[in-house]
Amino acid sequence: MVAVAFIIALFFAMNIGASGTAASMGPAYGSGAIPKKRTAMILVSIFALLGALSGGEVVRTIGNGIIAPGVLDVEIVIIILAAACLTLFFANVLGIPLSTSEVVVGAIVGAGIAYQALLFEQLVIIIAFWLITPITAFLLGLVLGKWIRYAENRWKELTELGKWKKPLAFLLIAAGCIEAYAAGMNNVANAVGPLVGVELLDVTMAVLIGGLFVSLGAVLLGGRVLETNGKKITRLSLLQGSAVSLTGGSLVITASIFGLPVPLTQITTSAIVGVGTADKGFQMWQQSIVKQIMKVWVVSPVISLVLSYGLILLFKTTDYYTLFVILSVFIATAGVYSLYLSTRAERRSTYDEGGGI
């Protein structure tokens, strides 16, 4: 069972690396400062490893700060990691930048609910920062985006065609490296924190091993998510990309110092949307990729929570009646949503056939 826990945790760390790639180097790749995808993935892997070595406070929060001490055992840790890993892997296959912090905390909360052992005060603080940090990132991106648009229109040398192209490209790459550092600092805890919670690893060894596998995942699995965050949401200039990366990196590093797991990918994507809104207006919000990302953000921690809670009922407490009720509600909800989508598609088809009447 210990071996299984390590295998799942390290596979999860690799998926964290894949998801974190887009969060840190998406702007640099999307703006063209780093033309080759492989180069961006290698850079983020190096700085994510360096950041992971400083992520001890977040590891302690994930390991011991959400559920009362003494509840976790190896089997529960396996269930928590499996639920979070499945959710994240599904998002990576879709190419959606997903917050690993949300899915891990969601899975831990599912276990805490099953055993009625949640530390609500700490949980409320974490969820509050999940809301505050993306909103802050969006507002900062909007303000900086307005200023950058004005500056680029007034001083043409600040654009990609100006004489400052190379220094600005270097600034953007440096900002991306800072954000990659922040990614490692905050996100490595999501894979190895539960192992620390059951004393399978100490904090020092956890951040080292977790950091190595996060770095490996960035190189091997990060391509599709990098493409989504870098080019499918909005194209960024060099100054815009620097603003996004510095905003995301500074917010995440600040939260990490206080041991708070925050949604790095949400923060960065919110900053990108803020900059895009300043440049293109609120038509940015009509893009299908933005709508898809927002839906996944809302649903993913709930899915992770339900998976964790359901697996504990199935394998630990053998409460099949409650599990049956949960599955019934889930199937009914999925059916209603599917019916809603089909009805909406039929209405849209009728609207198009009628010439938009």
PDB file of N, CA, C and O in Angstrom, residues 16 47-60 62 101 178-190 192 207 211 214 249-262 264:
ATOM      1  N   ILE A  16       1.024  17.561 -12.316  1.00  0.00           N
ATOM      2  CA  ILE A  16       1.140  18.938 -11.825  1.00  0.00           C
ATOM      3  C   ILE A  16       2.136  19.709 -12.681  1.00  0.00           C
ATOM      4  O   ILE A  16       1.908  20.868 -13.048  1.00  0.00           O
ATOM      5  N   PHE A  47      13.037  25.792 -13.209  1.00  0.00           N
ATOM      6  CA  PHE A  47      12.666  26.744 -12.162  1.00  0.00           C
ATOM      7  C   PHE A  47      11.563  26.206 -11.254  1.00  0.00           C
ATOM      8  O   PHE A  47      11.477  26.600 -10.088  1.00  0.00           O
ATOM      9  N   ALA A  48      10.727  25.300 -11.769  1.00  0.00           N
ATOM     10  CA  ALA A  48       9.743  24.655 -10.895  1.00  0.00           C
ATOM     11  C   ALA A  48      10.439  23.804  -9.839  1.00  0.00           C
ATOM     12  O   ALA A  48      10.019  23.754  -8.680  1.00  0.00           O
ATOM     13  N   LEU A  49      11.516  23.135 -10.226  1.00  0.00           N
ATOM     14  CA  LEU A  49      12.287  22.341  -9.260  1.00  0.00           C
ATOM     15  C   LEU A  49      12.899  23.231  -8.193  1.00  0.00           C
ATOM     16  O   LEU A  49      12.836  22.920  -6.988  1.00  0.00           O
ATOM     17  N   LEU A  50      13.475  24.361  -8.603  1.00  0.00           N
ATOM     18  CA  LEU A  50      14.067  25.283  -7.627  1.00  0.00           C
ATOM     19  C   LEU A  50      13.002  25.823  -6.671  1.00  0.00           C
ATOM     20  O   LEU A  50      13.239  25.945  -5.464  1.00  0.00           O
ATOM     21  N   GLY A  51      11.822  26.139  -7.201  1.00  0.00           N
ATOM     22  CA  GLY A  51      10.746  26.631  -6.343  1.00  0.00           C
ATOM     23  C   GLY A  51      10.237  25.579  -5.388  1.00  0.00           C
ATOM     24  O   GLY A  51       9.904  25.871  -4.233  1.00  0.00           O
ATOM     25  N   ALA A  52      10.190  24.330  -5.856  1.00  0.00           N
ATOM     26  CA  ALA A  52       9.697  23.239  -5.006  1.00  0.00           C
ATOM     27  C   ALA A  52      10.521  23.097  -3.737  1.00  0.00           C
ATOM     28  O   ALA A  52       9.988  22.773  -2.668  1.00  0.00           O
ATOM     29  N   LEU A  53      11.800  23.375  -3.837  1.00  0.00           N
ATOM     30  CA  LEU A  53      12.667  23.250  -2.661  1.00  0.00           C
ATOM     31  C   LEU A  53      12.337  24.284  -1.588  1.00  0.00           C
ATOM     32  O   LEU A  53      12.792  24.149  -0.440  1.00  0.00           O
ATOM     33  N   SER A  54      11.542  25.306  -1.949  1.00  0.00           N
ATOM     34  CA  SER A  54      11.125  26.331  -0.981  1.00  0.00           C
ATOM     35  C   SER A  54       9.665  26.191  -0.569  1.00  0.00           C
ATOM     36  O   SER A  54       9.115  27.088   0.076  1.00  0.00           O
ATOM     37  N   GLY A  55       9.040  25.070  -0.916  1.00  0.00           N
ATOM     38  CA  GLY A  55       7.600  24.936  -0.710  1.00  0.00           C
ATOM     39  C   GLY A  55       7.176  24.235   0.566  1.00  0.00           C
ATOM     40  O   GLY A  55       6.064  23.707   0.645  1.00  0.00           O
ATOM     41  N   GLY A  56       8.035  24.236   1.569  1.00  0.00           N
ATOM     42  CA  GLY A  56       7.747  23.480   2.790  1.00  0.00           C
ATOM     43  C   GLY A  56       6.504  23.912   3.540  1.00  0.00           C
ATOM     44  O   GLY A  56       5.773  23.067   4.080  1.00  0.00           O
ATOM     45  N   GLU A  57       6.210  25.215   3.574  1.00  0.00           N
ATOM     46  CA  GLU A  57       5.054  25.695   4.340  1.00  0.00           C
ATOM     47  C   GLU A  57       3.743  25.193   3.737  1.00  0.00           C
ATOM     48  O   GLU A  57       2.819  24.807   4.461  1.00  0.00           O
ATOM     49  N   VAL A  58       3.654  25.190   2.421  1.00  0.00           N
ATOM     50  CA  VAL A  58       2.433  24.703   1.776  1.00  0.00           C
ATOM     51  C   VAL A  58       2.301  23.193   1.969  1.00  0.00           C
ATOM     52  O   VAL A  58       1.195  22.663   2.132  1.00  0.00           O
ATOM     53  N   VAL A  59       3.428  22.482   1.965  1.00  0.00           N
ATOM     54  CA  VAL A  59       3.411  21.037   2.224  1.00  0.00           C
ATOM     55  C   VAL A  59       2.812  20.757   3.596  1.00  0.00           C
ATOM     56  O   VAL A  59       1.992  19.837   3.767  1.00  0.00           O
ATOM     57  N   ARG A  60       3.194  21.538   4.586  1.00  0.00           N
ATOM     58  CA  ARG A  60       2.658  21.336   5.944  1.00  0.00           C
ATOM     59  C   ARG A  60       1.152  21.595   5.987  1.00  0.00           C
ATOM     60  O   ARG A  60       0.415  20.889   6.694  1.00  0.00           O
ATOM     61  N   ILE A  62      -1.083  21.269   3.462  1.00  0.00           N
ATOM     62  CA  ILE A  62      -1.771  20.172   2.792  1.00  0.00           C
ATOM     63  C   ILE A  62      -1.719  18.906   3.647  1.00  0.00           C
ATOM     64  O   ILE A  62      -2.693  18.152   3.740  1.00  0.00           O
ATOM     65  N   SER A 101      -4.254  22.715  -6.834  1.00  0.00           N
ATOM     66  CA  SER A 101      -4.616  23.005  -5.445  1.00  0.00           C
ATOM     67  C   SER A 101      -6.091  22.728  -5.203  1.00  0.00           C
ATOM     68  O   SER A 101      -6.478  22.169  -4.171  1.00  0.00           O
ATOM     69  N   ILE A 178      10.222  33.359 -13.033  1.00  0.00           N
ATOM     70  CA  ILE A 178       9.758  33.685 -11.678  1.00  0.00           C
ATOM     71  C   ILE A 178       8.442  32.977 -11.392  1.00  0.00           C
ATOM     72  O   ILE A 178       8.228  32.416 -10.308  1.00  0.00           O
ATOM     73  N   GLU A 179       7.567  32.968 -12.373  1.00  0.00           N
ATOM     74  CA  GLU A 179       6.285  32.307 -12.163  1.00  0.00           C
ATOM     75  C   GLU A 179       6.438  30.788 -12.086  1.00  0.00           C
ATOM     76  O   GLU A 179       5.723  30.114 -11.350  1.00  0.00           O
ATOM     77  N   ALA A 180       7.381  30.232 -12.855  1.00  0.00           N
ATOM     78  CA  ALA A 180       7.658  28.803 -12.753  1.00  0.00           C
ATOM     79  C   ALA A 180       8.168  28.458 -11.358  1.00  0.00           C
ATOM     80  O   ALA A 180       7.815  27.424 -10.783  1.00  0.00           O
ATOM     81  N   TYR A 181       8.997  29.331 -10.805  1.00  0.00           N
ATOM     82  CA  TYR A 181       9.463  29.161  -9.435  1.00  0.00           C
ATOM     83  C   TYR A 181       8.284  29.152  -8.465  1.00  0.00           C
ATOM     84  O   TYR A 181       8.199  28.310  -7.566  1.00  0.00           O
ATOM     85  N   ALA A 182       7.362  30.095  -8.673  1.00  0.00           N
ATOM     86  CA  ALA A 182       6.161  30.153  -7.837  1.00  0.00           C
ATOM     87  C   ALA A 182       5.324  28.886  -7.979  1.00  0.00           C
ATOM     88  O   ALA A 182       4.762  28.386  -6.998  1.00  0.00           O
ATOM     89  N   ALA A 183       5.256  28.356  -9.207  1.00  0.00           N
ATOM     90  CA  ALA A 183       4.494  27.128  -9.445  1.00  0.00           C
ATOM     91  C   ALA A 183       5.049  25.975  -8.628  1.00  0.00           C
ATOM     92  O   ALA A 183       4.311  25.230  -7.977  1.00  0.00           O
ATOM     93  N   GLY A 184       6.373  25.813  -8.665  1.00  0.00           N
ATOM     94  CA  GLY A 184       6.975  24.744  -7.882  1.00  0.00           C
ATOM     95  C   GLY A 184       6.802  24.951  -6.398  1.00  0.00           C
ATOM     96  O   GLY A 184       6.523  24.013  -5.644  1.00  0.00           O
ATOM     97  N   MET A 185       6.923  26.198  -5.955  1.00  0.00           N
ATOM     98  CA  MET A 185       6.837  26.528  -4.532  1.00  0.00           C
ATOM     99  C   MET A 185       5.467  26.199  -3.950  1.00  0.00           C
ATOM    100  O   MET A 185       5.345  25.714  -2.831  1.00  0.00           O
ATOM    101  N   ASN A 186       4.416  26.450  -4.748  1.00  0.00           N
ATOM    102  CA  ASN A 186       3.058  26.260  -4.242  1.00  0.00           C
ATOM    103  C   ASN A 186       2.477  24.896  -4.557  1.00  0.00           C
ATOM    104  O   ASN A 186       1.761  24.307  -3.754  1.00  0.00           O
ATOM    105  N   ASN A 187       2.801  24.351  -5.737  1.00  0.00           N
ATOM    106  CA  ASN A 187       2.071  23.184  -6.227  1.00  0.00           C
ATOM    107  C   ASN A 187       2.677  21.841  -5.874  1.00  0.00           C
ATOM    108  O   ASN A 187       1.983  20.822  -5.922  1.00  0.00           O
ATOM    109  N   VAL A 188       3.969  21.800  -5.540  1.00  0.00           N
ATOM    110  CA  VAL A 188       4.563  20.501  -5.221  1.00  0.00           C
ATOM    111  C   VAL A 188       3.890  19.886  -4.001  1.00  0.00           C
ATOM    112  O   VAL A 188       3.785  18.663  -3.873  1.00  0.00           O
ATOM    113  N   ALA A 189       3.378  20.730  -3.117  1.00  0.00           N
ATOM    114  CA  ALA A 189       2.706  20.238  -1.907  1.00  0.00           C
ATOM    115  C   ALA A 189       1.476  19.418  -2.240  1.00  0.00           C
ATOM    116  O   ALA A 189       1.100  18.513  -1.475  1.00  0.00           O
ATOM    117  N   ASN A 190       0.849  19.702  -3.369  1.00  0.00           N
ATOM    118  CA  ASN A 190      -0.379  19.001  -3.705  1.00  0.00           C
ATOM    119  C   ASN A 190      -0.150  17.512  -3.954  1.00  0.00           C
ATOM    120  O   ASN A 190      -1.051  16.699  -3.740  1.00  0.00           O
ATOM    121  N   VAL A 192       2.845  15.744  -2.691  1.00  0.00           N
ATOM    122  CA  VAL A 192       3.575  15.073  -1.599  1.00  0.00           C
ATOM    123  C   VAL A 192       3.053  15.431  -0.215  1.00  0.00           C
ATOM    124  O   VAL A 192       3.403  14.773   0.765  1.00  0.00           O
ATOM    125  N   VAL A 207       9.768  17.693  -0.622  1.00  0.00           N
ATOM    126  CA  VAL A 207       9.878  18.744  -1.638  1.00  0.00           C
ATOM    127  C   VAL A 207      10.933  18.387  -2.683  1.00  0.00           C
ATOM    128  O   VAL A 207      10.805  18.746  -3.863  1.00  0.00           O
ATOM    129  N   GLY A 211       9.572  17.749  -6.289  1.00  0.00           N
ATOM    130  CA  GLY A 211      10.075  18.714  -7.256  1.00  0.00           C
ATOM    131  C   GLY A 211      10.673  18.059  -8.484  1.00  0.00           C
ATOM    132  O   GLY A 211      10.487  18.518  -9.615  1.00  0.00           O
ATOM    133  N   VAL A 214       7.734  16.821 -10.604  1.00  0.00           N
ATOM    134  CA  VAL A 214       7.052  17.960 -11.223  1.00  0.00           C
ATOM    135  C   VAL A 214       7.849  18.444 -12.427  1.00  0.00           C
ATOM    136  O   VAL A 214       7.296  18.720 -13.509  1.00  0.00           O
ATOM    137  N   GLY A 249       3.110  35.348 -10.642  1.00  0.00           N
ATOM    138  CA  GLY A 249       4.210  34.909  -9.796  1.00  0.00           C
ATOM    139  C   GLY A 249       4.229  35.588  -8.440  1.00  0.00           C
ATOM    140  O   GLY A 249       4.422  34.942  -7.401  1.00  0.00           O
ATOM    141  N   SER A 250       4.014  36.908  -8.408  1.00  0.00           N
ATOM    142  CA  SER A 250       4.058  37.642  -7.140  1.00  0.00           C
ATOM    143  C   SER A 250       2.921  37.227  -6.209  1.00  0.00           C
ATOM    144  O   SER A 250       3.125  37.060  -4.998  1.00  0.00           O
ATOM    145  N   LEU A 251       1.710  37.040  -6.762  1.00  0.00           N
ATOM    146  CA  LEU A 251       0.580  36.625  -5.922  1.00  0.00           C
ATOM    147  C   LEU A 251       0.789  35.225  -5.342  1.00  0.00           C
ATOM    148  O   LEU A 251       0.518  34.980  -4.157  1.00  0.00           O
ATOM    149  N   VAL A 252       1.309  34.314  -6.149  1.00  0.00           N
ATOM    150  CA  VAL A 252       1.483  32.932  -5.695  1.00  0.00           C
ATOM    151  C   VAL A 252       2.619  32.816  -4.694  1.00  0.00           C
ATOM    152  O   VAL A 252       2.512  32.095  -3.694  1.00  0.00           O
ATOM    153  N   ILE A 253       3.719  33.516  -4.924  1.00  0.00           N
ATOM    154  CA  ILE A 253       4.834  33.476  -3.974  1.00  0.00           C
ATOM    155  C   ILE A 253       4.400  34.045  -2.628  1.00  0.00           C
ATOM    156  O   ILE A 253       4.736  33.498  -1.564  1.00  0.00           O
ATOM    157  N   THR A 254       3.626  35.126  -2.647  1.00  0.00           N
ATOM    158  CA  THR A 254       3.135  35.713  -1.395  1.00  0.00           C
ATOM    159  C   THR A 254       2.268  34.720  -0.627  1.00  0.00           C
ATOM    160  O   THR A 254       2.427  34.541   0.592  1.00  0.00           O
ATOM    161  N   ALA A 255       1.351  34.057  -1.329  1.00  0.00           N
ATOM    162  CA  ALA A 255       0.505  33.060  -0.674  1.00  0.00           C
ATOM    163  C   ALA A 255       1.322  31.888  -0.150  1.00  0.00           C
ATOM    164  O   ALA A 255       1.056  31.362   0.938  1.00  0.00           O
ATOM    165  N   SER A 256       2.343  31.477  -0.891  1.00  0.00           N
ATOM    166  CA  SER A 256       3.161  30.326  -0.489  1.00  0.00           C
ATOM    167  C   SER A 256       3.932  30.600   0.786  1.00  0.00           C
ATOM    168  O   SER A 256       4.139  29.696   1.610  1.00  0.00           O
ATOM    169  N   ILE A 257       4.383  31.834   0.964  1.00  0.00           N
ATOM    170  CA  ILE A 257       5.114  32.197   2.181  1.00  0.00           C
ATOM    171  C   ILE A 257       4.248  31.943   3.419  1.00  0.00           C
ATOM    172  O   ILE A 257       4.738  31.525   4.476  1.00  0.00           O
ATOM    173  N   PHE A 258       2.939  32.172   3.279  1.00  0.00           N
ATOM    174  CA  PHE A 258       2.006  31.950   4.389  1.00  0.00           C
ATOM    175  C   PHE A 258       1.433  30.537   4.400  1.00  0.00           C
ATOM    176  O   PHE A 258       0.528  30.237   5.186  1.00  0.00           O
ATOM    177  N   GLY A 259       1.924  29.678   3.514  1.00  0.00           N
ATOM    178  CA  GLY A 259       1.500  28.279   3.515  1.00  0.00           C
ATOM    179  C   GLY A 259       0.133  28.037   2.925  1.00  0.00           C
ATOM    180  O   GLY A 259      -0.494  27.020   3.226  1.00  0.00           O
ATOM    181  N   LEU A 260      -0.339  28.924   2.045  1.00  0.00           N
ATOM    182  CA  LEU A 260      -1.688  28.796   1.484  1.00  0.00           C
ATOM    183  C   LEU A 260      -1.624  28.224   0.069  1.00  0.00           C
ATOM    184  O   LEU A 260      -0.988  28.810  -0.811  1.00  0.00           O
ATOM    185  N   PRO A 261      -2.263  27.079  -0.177  1.00  0.00           N
ATOM    186  CA  PRO A 261      -2.336  26.546  -1.541  1.00  0.00           C
ATOM    187  C   PRO A 261      -3.343  27.343  -2.357  1.00  0.00           C
ATOM    188  O   PRO A 261      -4.527  27.394  -2.019  1.00  0.00           O
ATOM    189  N   VAL A 262      -2.892  27.991  -3.416  1.00  0.00           N
ATOM    190  CA  VAL A 262      -3.764  28.837  -4.234  1.00  0.00           C
ATOM    191  C   VAL A 262      -3.757  28.345  -5.673  1.00  0.00           C
ATOM    192  O   VAL A 262      -2.825  27.664  -6.103  1.00  0.00           O
ATOM    193  N   LEU A 264      -2.839  28.507  -9.002  1.00  0.00           N
ATOM    194  CA  LEU A 264      -1.902  29.204  -9.878  1.00  0.00           C
ATOM    195  C   LEU A 264      -2.437  29.358 -11.290  1.00  0.00           C
ATOM    196  O   LEU A 264      -2.361  30.437 -11.883  1.00  0.00           O
TER     197      LEU A 264
END
